[in-house]
Coordinates of C-alpha atoms in Angstrom, one line a residue:
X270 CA -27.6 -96.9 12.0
X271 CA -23.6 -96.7 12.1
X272 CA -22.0 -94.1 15.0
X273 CA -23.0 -90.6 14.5
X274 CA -20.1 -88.5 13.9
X275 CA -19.3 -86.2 17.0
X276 CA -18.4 -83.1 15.4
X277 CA -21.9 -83.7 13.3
X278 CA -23.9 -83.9 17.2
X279 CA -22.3 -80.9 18.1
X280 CA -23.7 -79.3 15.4
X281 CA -27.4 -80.6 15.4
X282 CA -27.5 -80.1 19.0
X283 CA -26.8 -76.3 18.3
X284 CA -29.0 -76.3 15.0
X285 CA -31.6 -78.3 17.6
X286 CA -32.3 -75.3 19.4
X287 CA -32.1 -72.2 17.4
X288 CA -35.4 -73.8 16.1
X289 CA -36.9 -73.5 19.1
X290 CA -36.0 -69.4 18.6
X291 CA -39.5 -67.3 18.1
X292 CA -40.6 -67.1 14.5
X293 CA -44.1 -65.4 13.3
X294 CA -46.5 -67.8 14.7
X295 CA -47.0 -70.2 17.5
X296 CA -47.0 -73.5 16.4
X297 CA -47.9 -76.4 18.3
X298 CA -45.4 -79.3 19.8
X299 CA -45.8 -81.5 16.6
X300 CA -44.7 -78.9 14.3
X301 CA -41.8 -77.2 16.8
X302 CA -40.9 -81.0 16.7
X303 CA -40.4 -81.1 13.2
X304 CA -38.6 -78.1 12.7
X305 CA -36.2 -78.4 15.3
X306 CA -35.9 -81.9 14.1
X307 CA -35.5 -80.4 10.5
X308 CA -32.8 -78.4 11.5
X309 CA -30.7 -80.7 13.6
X310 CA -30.2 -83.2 10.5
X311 CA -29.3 -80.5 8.8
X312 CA -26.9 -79.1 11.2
X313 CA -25.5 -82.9 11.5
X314 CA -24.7 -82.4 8.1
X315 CA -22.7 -79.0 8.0
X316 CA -20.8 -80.4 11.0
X317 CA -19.6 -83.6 9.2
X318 CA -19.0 -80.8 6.4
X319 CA -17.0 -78.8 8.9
X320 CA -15.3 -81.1 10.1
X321 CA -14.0 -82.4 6.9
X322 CA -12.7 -78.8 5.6
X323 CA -10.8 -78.6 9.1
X324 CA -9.1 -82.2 8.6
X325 CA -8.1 -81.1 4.7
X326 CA -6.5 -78.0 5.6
X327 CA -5.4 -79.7 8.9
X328 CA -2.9 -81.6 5.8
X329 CA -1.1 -78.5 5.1
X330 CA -0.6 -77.0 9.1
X331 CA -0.7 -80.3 11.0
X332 CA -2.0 -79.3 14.5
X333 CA -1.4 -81.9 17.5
X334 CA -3.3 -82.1 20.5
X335 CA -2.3 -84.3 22.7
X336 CA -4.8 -87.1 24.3
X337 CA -5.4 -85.3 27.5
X338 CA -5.8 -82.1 26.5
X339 CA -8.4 -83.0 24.0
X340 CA -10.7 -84.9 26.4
X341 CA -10.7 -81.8 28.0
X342 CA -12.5 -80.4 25.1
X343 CA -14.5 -82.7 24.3
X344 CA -15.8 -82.0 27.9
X345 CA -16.2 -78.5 27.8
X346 CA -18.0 -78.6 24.4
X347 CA -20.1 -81.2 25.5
X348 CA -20.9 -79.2 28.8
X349 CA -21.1 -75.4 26.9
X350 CA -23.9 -77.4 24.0
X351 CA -25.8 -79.2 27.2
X352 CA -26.3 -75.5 28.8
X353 CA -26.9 -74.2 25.4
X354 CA -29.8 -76.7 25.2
X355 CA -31.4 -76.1 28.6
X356 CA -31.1 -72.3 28.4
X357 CA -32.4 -72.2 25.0
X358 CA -34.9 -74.7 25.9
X359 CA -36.5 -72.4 29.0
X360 CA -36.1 -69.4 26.8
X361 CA -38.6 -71.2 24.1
X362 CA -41.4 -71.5 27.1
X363 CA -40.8 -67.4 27.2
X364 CA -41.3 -67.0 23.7
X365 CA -44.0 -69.1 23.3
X366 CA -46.2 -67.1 26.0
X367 CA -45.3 -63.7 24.3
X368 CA -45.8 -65.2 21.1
X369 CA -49.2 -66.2 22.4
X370 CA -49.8 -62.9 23.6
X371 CA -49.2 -60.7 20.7
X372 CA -51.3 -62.9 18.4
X373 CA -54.0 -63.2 20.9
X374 CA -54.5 -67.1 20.6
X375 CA -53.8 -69.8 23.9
X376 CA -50.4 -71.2 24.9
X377 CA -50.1 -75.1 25.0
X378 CA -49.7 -76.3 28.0
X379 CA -46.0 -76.6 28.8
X380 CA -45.8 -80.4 29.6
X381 CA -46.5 -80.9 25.9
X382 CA -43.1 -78.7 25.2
X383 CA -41.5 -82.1 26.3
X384 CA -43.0 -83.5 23.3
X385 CA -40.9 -81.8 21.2
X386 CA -37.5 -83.5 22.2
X387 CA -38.4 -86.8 20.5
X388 CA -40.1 -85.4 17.5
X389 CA -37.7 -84.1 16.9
X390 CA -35.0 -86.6 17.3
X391 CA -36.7 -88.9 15.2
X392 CA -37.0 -86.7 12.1
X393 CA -33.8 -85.8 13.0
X394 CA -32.5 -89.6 12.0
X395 CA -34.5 -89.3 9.0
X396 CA -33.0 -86.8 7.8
X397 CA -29.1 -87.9 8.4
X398 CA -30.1 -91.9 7.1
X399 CA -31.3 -89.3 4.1
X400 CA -28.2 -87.6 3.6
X401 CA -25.9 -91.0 4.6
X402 CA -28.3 -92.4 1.6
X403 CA -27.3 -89.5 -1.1
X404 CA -23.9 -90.0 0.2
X405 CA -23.8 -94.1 -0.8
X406 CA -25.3 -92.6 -4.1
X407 CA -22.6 -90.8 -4.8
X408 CA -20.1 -93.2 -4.4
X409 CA -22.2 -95.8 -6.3
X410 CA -21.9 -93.4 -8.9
X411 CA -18.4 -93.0 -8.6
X412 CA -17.5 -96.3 -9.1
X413 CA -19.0 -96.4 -12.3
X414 CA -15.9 -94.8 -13.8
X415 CA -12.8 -96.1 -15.0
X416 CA -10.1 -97.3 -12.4
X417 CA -8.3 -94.4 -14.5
X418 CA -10.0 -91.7 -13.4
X419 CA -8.7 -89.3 -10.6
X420 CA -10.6 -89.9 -7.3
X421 CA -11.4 -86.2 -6.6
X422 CA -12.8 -86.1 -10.4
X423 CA -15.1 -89.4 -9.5
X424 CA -16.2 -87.8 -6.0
X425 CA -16.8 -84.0 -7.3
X426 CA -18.6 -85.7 -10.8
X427 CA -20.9 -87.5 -8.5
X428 CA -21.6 -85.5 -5.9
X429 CA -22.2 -82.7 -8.8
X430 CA -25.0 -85.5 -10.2
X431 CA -26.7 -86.2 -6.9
X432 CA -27.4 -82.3 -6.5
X433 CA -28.8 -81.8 -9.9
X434 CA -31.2 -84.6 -9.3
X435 CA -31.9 -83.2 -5.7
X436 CA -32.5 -80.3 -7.1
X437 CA -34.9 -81.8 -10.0
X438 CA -36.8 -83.9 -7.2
X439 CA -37.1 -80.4 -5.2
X440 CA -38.3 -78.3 -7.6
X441 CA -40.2 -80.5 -10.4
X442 CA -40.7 -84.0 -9.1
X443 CA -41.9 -83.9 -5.8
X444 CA -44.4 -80.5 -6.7
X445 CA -45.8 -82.1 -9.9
X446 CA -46.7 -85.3 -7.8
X447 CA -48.5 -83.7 -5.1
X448 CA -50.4 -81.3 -7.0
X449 CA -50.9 -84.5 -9.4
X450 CA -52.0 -86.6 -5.7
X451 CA -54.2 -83.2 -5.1
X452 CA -56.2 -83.1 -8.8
X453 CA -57.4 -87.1 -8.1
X454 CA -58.5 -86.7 -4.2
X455 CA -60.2 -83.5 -4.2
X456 CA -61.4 -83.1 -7.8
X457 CA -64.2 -85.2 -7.0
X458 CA -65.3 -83.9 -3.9
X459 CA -65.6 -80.3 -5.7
X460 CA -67.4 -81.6 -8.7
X461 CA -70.8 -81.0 -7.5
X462 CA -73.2 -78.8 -5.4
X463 CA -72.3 -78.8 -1.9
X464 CA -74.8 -81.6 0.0
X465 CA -77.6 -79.0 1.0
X466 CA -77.1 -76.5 -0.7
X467 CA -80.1 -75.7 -3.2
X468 CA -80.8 -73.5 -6.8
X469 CA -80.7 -70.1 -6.2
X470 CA -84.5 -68.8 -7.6
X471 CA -82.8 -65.1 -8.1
X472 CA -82.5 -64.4 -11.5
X473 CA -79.2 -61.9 -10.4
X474 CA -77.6 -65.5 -9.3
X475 CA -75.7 -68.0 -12.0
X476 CA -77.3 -71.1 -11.8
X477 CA -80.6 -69.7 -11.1
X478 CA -83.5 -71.4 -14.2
X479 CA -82.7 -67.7 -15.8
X480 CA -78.6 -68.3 -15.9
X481 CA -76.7 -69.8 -18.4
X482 CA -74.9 -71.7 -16.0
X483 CA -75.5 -75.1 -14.9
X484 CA -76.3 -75.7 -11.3
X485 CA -74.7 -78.8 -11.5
X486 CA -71.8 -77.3 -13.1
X487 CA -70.6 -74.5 -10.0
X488 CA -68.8 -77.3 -7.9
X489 CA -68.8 -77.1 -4.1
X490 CA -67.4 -73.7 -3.4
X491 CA -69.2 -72.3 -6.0
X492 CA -72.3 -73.8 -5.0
X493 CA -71.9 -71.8 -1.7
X494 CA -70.8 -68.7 -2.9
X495 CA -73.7 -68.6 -4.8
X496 CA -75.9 -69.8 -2.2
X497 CA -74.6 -67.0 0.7
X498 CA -74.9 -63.1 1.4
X499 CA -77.5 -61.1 2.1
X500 CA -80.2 -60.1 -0.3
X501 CA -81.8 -56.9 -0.9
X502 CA -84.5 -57.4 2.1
X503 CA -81.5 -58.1 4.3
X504 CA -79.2 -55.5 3.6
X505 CA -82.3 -53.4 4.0
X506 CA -83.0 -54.6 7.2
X507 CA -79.3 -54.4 8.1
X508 CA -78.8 -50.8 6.8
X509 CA -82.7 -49.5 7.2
X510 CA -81.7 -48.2 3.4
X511 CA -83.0 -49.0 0.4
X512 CA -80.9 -51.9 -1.2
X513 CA -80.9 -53.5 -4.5
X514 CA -80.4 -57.1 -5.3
X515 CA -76.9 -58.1 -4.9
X516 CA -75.7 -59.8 -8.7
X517 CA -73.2 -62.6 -7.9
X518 CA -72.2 -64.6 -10.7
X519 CA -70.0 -67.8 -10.8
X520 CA -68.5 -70.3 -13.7
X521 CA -67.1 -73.3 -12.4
X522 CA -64.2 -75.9 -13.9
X523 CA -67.6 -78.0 -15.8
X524 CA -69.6 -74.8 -17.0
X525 CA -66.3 -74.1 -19.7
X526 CA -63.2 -76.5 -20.4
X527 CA -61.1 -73.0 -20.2
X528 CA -60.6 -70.0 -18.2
X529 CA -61.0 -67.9 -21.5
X530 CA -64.2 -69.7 -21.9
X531 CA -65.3 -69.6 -18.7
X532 CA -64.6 -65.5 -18.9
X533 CA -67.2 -65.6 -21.9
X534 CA -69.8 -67.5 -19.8
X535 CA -69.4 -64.7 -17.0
X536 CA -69.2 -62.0 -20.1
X537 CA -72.8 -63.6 -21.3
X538 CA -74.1 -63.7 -17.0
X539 CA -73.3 -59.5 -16.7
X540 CA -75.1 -58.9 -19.6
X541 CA -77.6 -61.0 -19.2
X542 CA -78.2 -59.6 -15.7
X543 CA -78.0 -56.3 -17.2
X544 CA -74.8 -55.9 -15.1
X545 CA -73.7 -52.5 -16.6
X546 CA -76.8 -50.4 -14.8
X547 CA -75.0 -51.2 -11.5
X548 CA -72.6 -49.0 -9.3
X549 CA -69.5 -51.7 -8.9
X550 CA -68.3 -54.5 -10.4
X551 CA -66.0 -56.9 -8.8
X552 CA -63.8 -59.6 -10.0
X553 CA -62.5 -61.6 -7.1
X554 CA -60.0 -64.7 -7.7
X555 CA -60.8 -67.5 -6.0
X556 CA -58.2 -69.6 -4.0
X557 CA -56.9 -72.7 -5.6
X558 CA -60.7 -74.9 -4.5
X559 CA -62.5 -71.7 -6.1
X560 CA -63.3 -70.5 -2.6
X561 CA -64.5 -66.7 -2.5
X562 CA -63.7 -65.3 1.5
X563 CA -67.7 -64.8 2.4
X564 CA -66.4 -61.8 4.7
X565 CA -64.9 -60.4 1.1
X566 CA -68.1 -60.4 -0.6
X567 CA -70.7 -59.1 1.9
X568 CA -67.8 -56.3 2.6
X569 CA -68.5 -54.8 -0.8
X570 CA -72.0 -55.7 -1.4
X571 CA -72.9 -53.6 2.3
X572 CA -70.9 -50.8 1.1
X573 CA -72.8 -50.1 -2.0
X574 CA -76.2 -51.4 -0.8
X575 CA -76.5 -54.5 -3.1
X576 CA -75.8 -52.3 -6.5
X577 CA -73.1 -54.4 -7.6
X578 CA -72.2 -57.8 -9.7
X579 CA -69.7 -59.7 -8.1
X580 CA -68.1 -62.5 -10.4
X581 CA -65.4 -64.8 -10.4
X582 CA -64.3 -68.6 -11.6
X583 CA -63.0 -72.0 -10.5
X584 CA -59.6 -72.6 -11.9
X585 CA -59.0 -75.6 -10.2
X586 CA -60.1 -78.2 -7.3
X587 CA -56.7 -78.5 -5.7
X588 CA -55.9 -76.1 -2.3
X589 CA -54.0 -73.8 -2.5
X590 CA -51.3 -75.4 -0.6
X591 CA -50.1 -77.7 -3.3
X592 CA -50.0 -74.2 -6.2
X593 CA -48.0 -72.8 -3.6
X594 CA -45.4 -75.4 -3.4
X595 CA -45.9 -75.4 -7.5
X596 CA -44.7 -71.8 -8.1
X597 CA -48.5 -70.9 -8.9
X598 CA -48.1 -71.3 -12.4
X599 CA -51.8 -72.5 -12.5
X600 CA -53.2 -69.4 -10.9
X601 CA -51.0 -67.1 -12.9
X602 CA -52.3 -69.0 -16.3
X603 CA -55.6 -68.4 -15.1
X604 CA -55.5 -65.0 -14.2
X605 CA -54.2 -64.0 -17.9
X606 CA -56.7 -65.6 -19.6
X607 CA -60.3 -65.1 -17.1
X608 CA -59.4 -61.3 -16.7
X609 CA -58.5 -59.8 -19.5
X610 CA -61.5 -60.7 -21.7
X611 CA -63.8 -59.0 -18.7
X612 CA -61.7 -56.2 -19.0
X613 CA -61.4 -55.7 -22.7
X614 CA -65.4 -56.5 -22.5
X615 CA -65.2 -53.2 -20.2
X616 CA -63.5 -51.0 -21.9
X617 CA -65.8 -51.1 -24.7
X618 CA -68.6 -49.8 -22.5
X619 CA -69.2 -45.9 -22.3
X620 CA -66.9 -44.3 -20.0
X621 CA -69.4 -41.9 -18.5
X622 CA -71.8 -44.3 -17.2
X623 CA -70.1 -48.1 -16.8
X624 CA -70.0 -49.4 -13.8
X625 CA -66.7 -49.3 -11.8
X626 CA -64.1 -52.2 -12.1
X627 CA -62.9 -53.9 -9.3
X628 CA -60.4 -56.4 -8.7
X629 CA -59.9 -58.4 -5.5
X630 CA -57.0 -61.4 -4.9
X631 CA -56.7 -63.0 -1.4
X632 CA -53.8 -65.0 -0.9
X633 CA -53.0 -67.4 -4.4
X634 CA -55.2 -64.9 -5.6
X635 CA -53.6 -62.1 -5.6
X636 CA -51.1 -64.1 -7.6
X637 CA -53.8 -64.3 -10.4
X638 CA -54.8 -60.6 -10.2
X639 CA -51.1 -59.4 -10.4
X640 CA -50.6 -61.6 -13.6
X641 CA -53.4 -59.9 -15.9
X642 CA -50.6 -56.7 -15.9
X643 CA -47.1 -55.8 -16.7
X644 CA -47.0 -52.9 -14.5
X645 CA -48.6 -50.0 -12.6
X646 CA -49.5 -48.2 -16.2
X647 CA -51.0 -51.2 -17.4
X648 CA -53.1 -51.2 -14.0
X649 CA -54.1 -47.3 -14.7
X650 CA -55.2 -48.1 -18.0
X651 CA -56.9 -51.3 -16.9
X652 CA -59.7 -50.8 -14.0
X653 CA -60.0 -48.5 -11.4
X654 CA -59.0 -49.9 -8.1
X655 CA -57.1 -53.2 -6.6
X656 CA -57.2 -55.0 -3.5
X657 CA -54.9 -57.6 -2.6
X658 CA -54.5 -59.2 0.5
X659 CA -51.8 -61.8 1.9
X660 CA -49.9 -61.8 -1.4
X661 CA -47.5 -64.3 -1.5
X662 CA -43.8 -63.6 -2.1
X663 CA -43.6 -65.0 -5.3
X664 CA -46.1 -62.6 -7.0
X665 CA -44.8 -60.7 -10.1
X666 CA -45.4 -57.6 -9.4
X667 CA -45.4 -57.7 -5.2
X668 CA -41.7 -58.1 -6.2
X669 CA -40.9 -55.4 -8.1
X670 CA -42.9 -53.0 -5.7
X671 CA -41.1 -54.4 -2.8
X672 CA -37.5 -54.5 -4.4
X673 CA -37.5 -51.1 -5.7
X674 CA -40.0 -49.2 -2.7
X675 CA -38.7 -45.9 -2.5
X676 CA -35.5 -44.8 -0.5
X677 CA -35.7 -45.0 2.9
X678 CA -39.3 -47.3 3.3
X679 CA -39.4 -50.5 5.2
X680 CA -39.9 -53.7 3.3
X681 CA -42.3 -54.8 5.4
X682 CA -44.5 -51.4 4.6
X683 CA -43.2 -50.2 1.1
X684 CA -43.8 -47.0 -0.4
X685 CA -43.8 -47.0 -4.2
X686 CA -43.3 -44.4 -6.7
X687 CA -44.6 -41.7 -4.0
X688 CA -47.8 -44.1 -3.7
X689 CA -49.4 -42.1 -6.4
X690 CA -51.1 -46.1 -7.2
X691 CA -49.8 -48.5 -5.0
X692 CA -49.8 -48.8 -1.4
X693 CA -49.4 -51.1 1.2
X694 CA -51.1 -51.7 4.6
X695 CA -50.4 -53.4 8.1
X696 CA -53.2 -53.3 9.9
X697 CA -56.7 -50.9 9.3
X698 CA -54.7 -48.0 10.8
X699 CA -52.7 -47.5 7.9
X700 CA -56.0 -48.3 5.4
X701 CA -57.6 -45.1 7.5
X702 CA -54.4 -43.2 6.8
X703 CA -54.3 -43.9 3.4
X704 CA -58.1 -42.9 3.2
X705 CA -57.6 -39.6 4.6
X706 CA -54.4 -39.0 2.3
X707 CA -57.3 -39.4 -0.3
X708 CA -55.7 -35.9 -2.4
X709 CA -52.1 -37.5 -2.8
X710 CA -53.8 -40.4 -4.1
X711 CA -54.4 -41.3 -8.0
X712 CA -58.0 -42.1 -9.2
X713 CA -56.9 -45.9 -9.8
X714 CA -55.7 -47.1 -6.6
X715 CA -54.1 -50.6 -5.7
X716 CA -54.0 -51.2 -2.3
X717 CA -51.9 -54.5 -0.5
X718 CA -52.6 -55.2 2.9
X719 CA -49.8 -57.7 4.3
X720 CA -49.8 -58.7 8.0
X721 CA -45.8 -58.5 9.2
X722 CA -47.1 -62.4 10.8
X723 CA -48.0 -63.4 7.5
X724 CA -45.8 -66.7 6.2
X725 CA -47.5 -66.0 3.3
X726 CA -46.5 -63.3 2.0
X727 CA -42.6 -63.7 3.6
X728 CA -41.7 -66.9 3.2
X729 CA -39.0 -67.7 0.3
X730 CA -36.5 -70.0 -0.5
X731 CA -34.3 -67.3 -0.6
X732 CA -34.6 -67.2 3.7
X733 CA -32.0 -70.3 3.4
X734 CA -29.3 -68.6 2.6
X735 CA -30.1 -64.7 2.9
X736 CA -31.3 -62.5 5.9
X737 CA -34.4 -60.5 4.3
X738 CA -34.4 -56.9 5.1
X739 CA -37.8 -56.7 6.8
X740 CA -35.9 -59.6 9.4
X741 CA -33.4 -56.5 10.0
X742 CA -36.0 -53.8 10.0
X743 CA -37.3 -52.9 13.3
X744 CA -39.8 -55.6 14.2
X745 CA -42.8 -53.6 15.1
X746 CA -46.0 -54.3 16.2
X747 CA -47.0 -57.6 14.8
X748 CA -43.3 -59.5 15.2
X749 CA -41.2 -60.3 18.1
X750 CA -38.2 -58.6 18.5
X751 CA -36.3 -62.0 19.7
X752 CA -37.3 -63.5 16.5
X753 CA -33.4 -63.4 14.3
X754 CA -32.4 -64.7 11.2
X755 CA -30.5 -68.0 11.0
X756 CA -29.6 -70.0 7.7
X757 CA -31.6 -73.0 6.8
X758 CA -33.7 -72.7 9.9
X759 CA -35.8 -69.7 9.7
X760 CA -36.6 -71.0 6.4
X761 CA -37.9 -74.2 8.4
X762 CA -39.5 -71.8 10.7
X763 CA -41.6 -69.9 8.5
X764 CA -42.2 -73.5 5.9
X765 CA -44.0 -74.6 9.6
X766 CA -45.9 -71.3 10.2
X767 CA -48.0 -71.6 6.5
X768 CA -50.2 -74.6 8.0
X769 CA -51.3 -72.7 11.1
X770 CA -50.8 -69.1 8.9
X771 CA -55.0 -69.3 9.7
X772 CA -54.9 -70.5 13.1
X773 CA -55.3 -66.7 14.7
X774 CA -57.3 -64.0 15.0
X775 CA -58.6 -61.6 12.2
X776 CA -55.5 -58.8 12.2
X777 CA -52.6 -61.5 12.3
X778 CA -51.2 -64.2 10.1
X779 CA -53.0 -64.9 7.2
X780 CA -56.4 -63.9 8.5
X781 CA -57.8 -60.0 6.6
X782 CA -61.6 -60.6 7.3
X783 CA -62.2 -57.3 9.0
X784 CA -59.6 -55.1 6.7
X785 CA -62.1 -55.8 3.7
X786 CA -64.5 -52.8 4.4
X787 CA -61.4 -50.4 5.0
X788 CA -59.5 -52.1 2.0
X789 CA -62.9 -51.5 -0.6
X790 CA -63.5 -47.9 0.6
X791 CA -59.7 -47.2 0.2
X792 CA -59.6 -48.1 -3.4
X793 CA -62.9 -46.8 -4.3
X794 CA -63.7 -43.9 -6.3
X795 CA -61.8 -40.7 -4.7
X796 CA -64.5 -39.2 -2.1
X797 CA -67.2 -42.0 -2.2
X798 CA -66.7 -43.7 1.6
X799 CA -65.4 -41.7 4.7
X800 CA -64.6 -42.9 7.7
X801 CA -67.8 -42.8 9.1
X802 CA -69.2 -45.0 6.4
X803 CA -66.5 -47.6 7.5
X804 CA -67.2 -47.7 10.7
X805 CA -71.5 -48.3 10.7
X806 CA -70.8 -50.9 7.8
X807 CA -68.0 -52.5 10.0
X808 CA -70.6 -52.8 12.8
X809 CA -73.2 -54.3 10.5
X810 CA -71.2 -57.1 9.1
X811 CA -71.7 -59.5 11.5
X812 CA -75.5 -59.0 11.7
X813 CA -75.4 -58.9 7.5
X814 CA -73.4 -62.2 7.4
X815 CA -75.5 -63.8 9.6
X816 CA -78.6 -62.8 8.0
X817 CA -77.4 -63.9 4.3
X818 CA -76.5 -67.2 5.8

């Protein structure tokens, strides 16, 4: 590789380190390696940029400095960006430990820290031979024109094509390839039963001998959805109350070529299972496999005692990882097109005595559930309660709520339209609140509950270039307050907290196993679960889970 330009060091060295600043999570060396690594070629390259501006404007005020004078500076820069690096450096130990602590999971041990010097250099490299590579582009391109043509019109006409197909690559190529890459590798694997798992014999089950469903049609996660929870003798057992058998119904990507179809297989399954006589119905979207949170369903089905239906479909095979980088146009299709036919199937059931409707959307799920309705009236005239959990930030309607909370509210916890139907939630505290505020709540409630250490729900592209409010909001309980905003790199920060978003305990990151009781009683019926009732079924959820496998 030619000689790295100095001004271009300066910068990465400086960009180097403010990676190593706190963000939401604690990630290991590898991934510290990469951002840091991340964010010193990009710094390389705003130097070089910097250092260019100063030389054209250095044209029209010429400054001299004479030799000695700047090998003095050369000296002190280079001795104020060494310091910069050790302090910053000891600093990131500091942070890592109270990072560790407020998320509850284990430090790495600090020898590995080392580690993340020549990660980091390395992708580092990659990252300037990439730019040096875009930068040969655009002066192939420029030759291309006529000797004729002005050089500043060659260099801007070029450099203008290189960032329109950067741009393309970013946001169609390099997404459509790996969700492409995704469909072939883990299609297959979800196309069948999971090994050992075996033909539910309840009739309340899809792909039981009495459903209409295929067992060989419910794909892996289906498979074990269908295969889990506790049963009526179990929740008994549990509860030492009479229970009824829980109805869960699946349709996965072989039981209908369509989501709209797969909606009228389901439609057929609730009234098959005579769904309509039961207290609750629930509609969860899955995650991009078609993975239904076990924790989510035996929530609800311990609440009511088993006198529910809970349904739901396999859009796709593909994790939700590779939707996420896709914009979730997937999810959002399939939401449209599997809810609203439940829903219009419904509404033409008798007011007075229909079950209660439901909806539940954890994560890319959420995504789906938001995208059945154009707004809060749409949701009041819909179904009678939502919960959504670790949206993320590109949700329809998330947005909305978020941008225009009312005067005054944090963005991290929102208030909306006096929170006569939507809410928001931290942590169970503020569920519990919301319970008890049960009189200032409407009789269709939608409930969000977002961790502040949730990637999820705040990372954005937007973080390259724009400090978020909930960055300059007080940081709370569940952020640190060294954690700042910094262009380009807190977006790296928070692209390399989604992998380990899971890698913590329930009440952090992306993890809102034990909010589900809290979050179902919230957005039930106005009156039906107290407190009390939250806390005995929280302290039979273990024992139920375990029980139903």
């Amino acid at each position: 590789m030619a000689r790295l330009h100095p001004w271009g060091l300066v910068f990465a060295a400086i960009f180097f380190t403010i990676g190593l600043t706190p963000s939401l999570l604690l990630r290991d060396w590898f991934y510290q390696g990469v951002v840091s690594g991340l964010a010193a070629g990009c710094g390389y390259g705003v130097g070089v940029a910097v250092h260019w501006l100063v030389v054209r404007l250095a044209r029209w005020r010429p400054i001299v400095i004479p030799q000695r004078r700047r090998t003095v500076i050369d000296a002190v820069v280079a001795t104020v960006v060494v310091l910069w690096m050790i302090i910053t450096t000891v600093l990131s130990i500091s942070w890592q430990g109270d990072l560790a602590e407020l998320t509850g999971v284990d430090i790495q041990p600090t020898m590995l820290i080392l580690a993340i010097t020549p990660v980091g250099v390395v992708i580092a490299l990659l990252v300037i031979g990439l730019g040096r590579g875009l930068s040969r582009g655009a002066e192939w391109i420029g030759r291309l024109f006529p000797d004729s043509a002005h050089h500043r019109l060659r260099m801007g006409v070029s450099w203008v094509a290189v960032f329109m197909v950067v741009v393309w690559a970013v946001e169609t190529a390099i997404p459509g390839t790996i969700v492409a890459a995704g469909e072939k590798i883990f299609e297959p694997r979800n196309a069948h039963p999971e090994q050992g798992r075996v033909q539910p014999a309840q009739p309340e089950r899809s792909g039981s001998p009495d459903s209409v469903v295929e067992w060989e049609d419910v794909g892996a996660y289906g498979s074990r959805f269908l295969n889990e929870g506790a049963g009526a003798a179990e929740l008994e057992e549990v509860t030492g109350e009479p229970a009824v058998e829980p109805i869960r119904l699946y349709a996965g990507l072989a039981t209908a070529p369509t989501d709209g179809a797969r909606a009228e297989v389901i439609i057929d399954e609730l009234e098959r299972t005579n769904a309509v006589e039961r207290e609750a119905i629930l509609l969860i979207m899955t995650t991009g496999t078609g993975w239904v949170n076990p924790a989510t369903a035996q929530a609800f089905e311990l609440l009511y005692g088993g006198d529910t239906a809970i349904i739901s479909e396999q859009y796709s095979a593909v994790p939700s990882a590779y939707h996420f980088l896709a914009g979730g146009d997937v999810v959002q299709t399939a939401g449209r097109d599997f809810i609203t036919p439940i829903v219009d199937w419904w509404n033409t059931l008798d007011e007075d005595s229909r079950p209660k409707l439901y909806l539940y959307g954890e994560s890319l799920g959420s995504t789906g559930v938001e995208s059945a309705f154009s707004g809060m009236r749409d949701i009041v005239n819909s179904v009678d309660g939502i919960l959504l959990a670790g949206p993320p930030n590109f949700n329809p309607l998330w947005s909305v709520f978020t941008e225009r909370r009312d005067p005054g509210t944090r963005e991290v916890l929102p208030e909306y339209s006096g929170g006569i139907v939507v809410r928001f939630a931290n942590r169970n505290e503020d569920i519990l609140r919301h319970l008890d505020d049960g009189d200032e709540w409407g009789p269709t409630r939608m409930l969000y509950v977002q961790h502040p250490s949730d990637p999820v729900t705040w990372w954005s592209p937007e973080l390259i270039l724009r400090e978020p409010d909930w960055l300059i909001e007080e940081a709370g309980f569940d952020r640190l307050p060294a954690m700042r905003w910094a262009p380009i790199v807190t977006f790296l920060q928070l692209s390399a907290d989604l992998p380990v978003s899971q890698n913590v305990p329930d009440g952090h990151g992306h993890n809102y196993g034990n909010s589900m009781v809290p979050g179902f009683a919230a957005v039930a019926e106005p009156g039906r679960f107290d407190r009390a009732d939250i806390e005995r079924v929280q302290s039979q959820m273990e024992q139920a889970r375990a029980l139903g496998g």
